[in-house]
PDB file of C-alpha atoms in Angstrom:
ATOM      1  CA  GLN W   1      77.745 111.328  82.628  1.00  0.00           C
ATOM      2  CA  VAL W   2      80.190 109.126  84.539  1.00  0.00           C
ATOM      3  CA  GLN W   3      82.017 107.365  81.735  1.00  0.00           C
ATOM      4  CA  LEU W   4      85.298 106.412  83.441  1.00  0.00           C
ATOM      5  CA  VAL W   5      85.306 104.757  86.860  1.00  0.00           C
ATOM      6  CA  GLU W   6      88.536 104.102  88.755  1.00  0.00           C
ATOM      7  CA  SER W   7      89.096 101.620  91.541  1.00  0.00           C
ATOM      8  CA  GLY W   8      91.967 100.059  93.451  1.00  0.00           C
ATOM      9  CA  GLY W   9      93.470 102.992  95.288  1.00  0.00           C
ATOM     10  CA  GLY W  10      94.310 102.895  98.954  1.00  0.00           C
ATOM     11  CA  LEU W  11      97.022 103.025 101.581  1.00  0.00           C
ATOM     12  CA  VAL W  12     100.160 100.967 101.093  1.00  0.00           C
ATOM     13  CA  GLN W  13     103.599 100.818 102.688  1.00  0.00           C
ATOM     14  CA  PRO W  14     106.732 101.775 100.755  1.00  0.00           C
ATOM     15  CA  GLY W  15     107.796  98.860  98.602  1.00  0.00           C
ATOM     16  CA  GLY W  16     104.264  97.568  98.355  1.00  0.00           C
ATOM     17  CA  SER W  17     102.025  97.141  95.350  1.00  0.00           C
ATOM     18  CA  LEU W  18      98.630  98.262  94.136  1.00  0.00           C
ATOM     19  CA  ARG W  19      96.667  97.647  90.981  1.00  0.00           C
ATOM     20  CA  LEU W  20      94.360 100.345  89.657  1.00  0.00           C
ATOM     21  CA  SER W  21      91.493  99.645  87.295  1.00  0.00           C
ATOM     22  CA  CYS W  22      89.530 101.987  85.072  1.00  0.00           C
ATOM     23  CA  ALA W  23      86.369 100.832  83.365  1.00  0.00           C
ATOM     24  CA  ALA W  24      84.951 102.840  80.485  1.00  0.00           C
ATOM     25  CA  SER W  25      81.238 102.737  79.797  1.00  0.00           C
ATOM     26  CA  ARG W  26      80.041 101.352  76.491  1.00  0.00           C
ATOM     27  CA  SER W  27      78.494 104.718  75.717  1.00  0.00           C
ATOM     28  CA  ILE W  28      81.829 106.525  75.788  1.00  0.00           C
ATOM     29  CA  GLY W  29      82.455 105.947  72.092  1.00  0.00           C
ATOM     30  CA  THR W  30      85.628 105.180  70.199  1.00  0.00           C
ATOM     31  CA  ILE W  31      88.706 105.340  72.408  1.00  0.00           C
ATOM     32  CA  ILE W  32      92.045 106.167  70.842  1.00  0.00           C
ATOM     33  CA  VAL W  33      94.219 106.324  73.962  1.00  0.00           C
ATOM     34  CA  MET W  34      93.689 105.447  77.610  1.00  0.00           C
ATOM     35  CA  GLY W  35      96.003 106.238  80.448  1.00  0.00           C
ATOM     36  CA  TRP W  36      96.679 107.349  83.966  1.00  0.00           C
ATOM     37  CA  TYR W  37      97.569 110.770  85.297  1.00  0.00           C
ATOM     38  CA  ARG W  38      98.273 111.775  88.852  1.00  0.00           C
ATOM     39  CA  GLN W  39      98.201 114.956  90.874  1.00  0.00           C
ATOM     40  CA  ALA W  40      99.834 115.519  94.223  1.00  0.00           C
ATOM     41  CA  PRO W  41      98.849 118.442  96.468  1.00  0.00           C
ATOM     42  CA  GLY W  42     100.308 121.694  95.183  1.00  0.00           C
ATOM     43  CA  LYS W  43     101.538 120.122  91.964  1.00  0.00           C
ATOM     44  CA  GLN W  44     100.381 120.015  88.377  1.00  0.00           C
ATOM     45  CA  ARG W  45      98.680 116.951  87.015  1.00  0.00           C
ATOM     46  CA  GLU W  46     101.214 114.764  85.241  1.00  0.00           C
ATOM     47  CA  VAL W  47     101.011 111.801  82.933  1.00  0.00           C
ATOM     48  CA  VAL W  48     101.981 108.465  84.445  1.00  0.00           C
ATOM     49  CA  ALA W  49     101.380 105.993  81.625  1.00  0.00           C
ATOM     50  CA  THR W  50      99.365 105.661  78.442  1.00  0.00           C
ATOM     51  CA  VAL W  51      98.359 102.843  76.141  1.00  0.00           C
ATOM     52  CA  THR W  52      96.869 103.004  72.662  1.00  0.00           C
ATOM     53  CA  SER W  53      94.162 100.733  71.359  1.00  0.00           C
ATOM     54  CA  GLY W  54      96.889  98.870  69.490  1.00  0.00           C
ATOM     55  CA  GLY W  55      98.869  98.263  72.660  1.00  0.00           C
ATOM     56  CA  SER W  56     101.666 100.823  72.408  1.00  0.00           C
ATOM     57  CA  THR W  57     102.689 102.057  75.856  1.00  0.00           C
ATOM     58  CA  ASN W  58     104.496 105.052  77.261  1.00  0.00           C
ATOM     59  CA  TYR W  59     105.657 105.769  80.807  1.00  0.00           C
ATOM     60  CA  ALA W  60     106.897 108.676  82.813  1.00  0.00           C
ATOM     61  CA  ASP W  61     110.581 108.274  83.631  1.00  0.00           C
ATOM     62  CA  SER W  62     109.809 108.210  87.334  1.00  0.00           C
ATOM     63  CA  VAL W  63     107.683 105.058  87.049  1.00  0.00           C
ATOM     64  CA  LYS W  64     108.880 103.194  83.960  1.00  0.00           C
ATOM     65  CA  ASP W  65     110.779 100.499  85.869  1.00  0.00           C
ATOM     66  CA  ARG W  66     108.052  99.966  88.450  1.00  0.00           C
ATOM     67  CA  PHE W  67     104.632 100.435  86.833  1.00  0.00           C
ATOM     68  CA  THR W  68     102.936  98.511  84.049  1.00  0.00           C
ATOM     69  CA  ILE W  69      99.919  99.681  82.098  1.00  0.00           C
ATOM     70  CA  SER W  70      97.715  97.218  80.275  1.00  0.00           C
ATOM     71  CA  ARG W  71      94.320  97.138  78.667  1.00  0.00           C
ATOM     72  CA  ASP W  72      91.490  94.751  77.995  1.00  0.00           C
ATOM     73  CA  ASN W  73      89.749  96.019  74.887  1.00  0.00           C
ATOM     74  CA  ALA W  74      86.861  93.592  75.268  1.00  0.00           C
ATOM     75  CA  LYS W  75      86.075  95.053  78.686  1.00  0.00           C
ATOM     76  CA  ASN W  76      86.951  98.651  77.815  1.00  0.00           C
ATOM     77  CA  THR W  77      89.216  98.588  80.845  1.00  0.00           C
ATOM     78  CA  VAL W  78      92.730  99.816  81.527  1.00  0.00           C
ATOM     79  CA  TYR W  79      94.912  98.740  84.441  1.00  0.00           C
ATOM     80  CA  LEU W  80      97.935 100.140  86.188  1.00  0.00           C
ATOM     81  CA  GLN W  81     100.051  97.674  88.132  1.00  0.00           C
ATOM     82  CA  MET W  82     102.189  99.636  90.561  1.00  0.00           C
ATOM     83  CA  ASN W  83     105.100  97.847  92.207  1.00  0.00           C
ATOM     84  CA  ASN W  84     107.801  99.043  94.586  1.00  0.00           C
ATOM     85  CA  LEU W  85     105.736 102.054  95.520  1.00  0.00           C
ATOM     86  CA  LYS W  86     107.473 105.077  96.981  1.00  0.00           C
ATOM     87  CA  PRO W  87     106.157 107.920  99.137  1.00  0.00           C
ATOM     88  CA  GLU W  88     106.580 110.260  96.179  1.00  0.00           C
ATOM     89  CA  ASP W  89     103.975 108.214  94.315  1.00  0.00           C
ATOM     90  CA  THR W  90     101.335 109.544  96.699  1.00  0.00           C
ATOM     91  CA  ALA W  91      98.710 111.367  94.659  1.00  0.00           C
ATOM     92  CA  VAL W  92      95.218 111.230  93.292  1.00  0.00           C
ATOM     93  CA  TYR W  93      95.322 109.042  90.211  1.00  0.00           C
ATOM     94  CA  TYR W  94      92.980 109.875  87.348  1.00  0.00           C
ATOM     95  CA  CYS W  95      91.947 107.668  84.489  1.00  0.00           C
ATOM     96  CA  TYR W  96      92.022 109.354  81.092  1.00  0.00           C
ATOM     97  CA  ALA W  97      90.598 108.578  77.688  1.00  0.00           C
ATOM     98  CA  ARG W  98      91.180 110.349  74.414  1.00  0.00           C
ATOM     99  CA  LEU W  99      88.260 109.931  72.043  1.00  0.00           C
ATOM    100  CA  LEU W 100      87.758 110.826  68.429  1.00  0.00           C
ATOM    101  CA  TYR W 101      87.868 114.495  67.449  1.00  0.00           C
ATOM    102  CA  ASN W 102      90.124 115.483  70.353  1.00  0.00           C
ATOM    103  CA  ASN W 103      87.513 114.800  73.017  1.00  0.00           C
ATOM    104  CA  ASP W 104      88.907 113.938  76.443  1.00  0.00           C
ATOM    105  CA  ARG W 105      87.253 112.161  79.350  1.00  0.00           C
ATOM    106  CA  TRP W 106      88.415 111.980  82.951  1.00  0.00           C
ATOM    107  CA  GLY W 107      87.548 109.759  85.855  1.00  0.00           C
ATOM    108  CA  GLN W 108      86.798 111.088  89.318  1.00  0.00           C
ATOM    109  CA  GLY W 109      90.163 109.991  90.685  1.00  0.00           C
ATOM    110  CA  THR W 110      91.313 107.473  93.251  1.00  0.00           C
ATOM    111  CA  GLN W 111      93.650 108.242  96.130  1.00  0.00           C
ATOM    112  CA  VAL W 112      96.950 106.394  96.414  1.00  0.00           C
ATOM    113  CA  THR W 113      98.867 106.963  99.627  1.00  0.00           C
ATOM    114  CA  VAL W 114     102.294 105.420 100.188  1.00  0.00           C
ATOM    115  CA  SER W 115     103.375 105.757 103.788  1.00  0.00           C
ATOM    116  CA  SER W 116     104.913 103.743 106.577  1.00  0.00           C
TER     117      SER W 116
END
């Protein structure tokens, strides 16, 4: 049932860095796209970054100069390197996978808090 597992969240000071990891189980099936979304209290969930199986990436404007998404296809794992973190980056970050036939999978989320 748990097919995407996130790790790496935590508390960091402004300007600091964190690296999030998301491991997909082998039973998840064929993954077309993996990515990261985030949701702050009282706000809608928004896309942060995505990466296709072929390596094409896309970023939200708010993070494109600070975050880097990458993937390890052999490990079925996607990463999000977050640098120069700002308080407005505070949110629950969710791993996402788009499978064949428009099937989506979501991780449980990991909390990222940026505060001095």
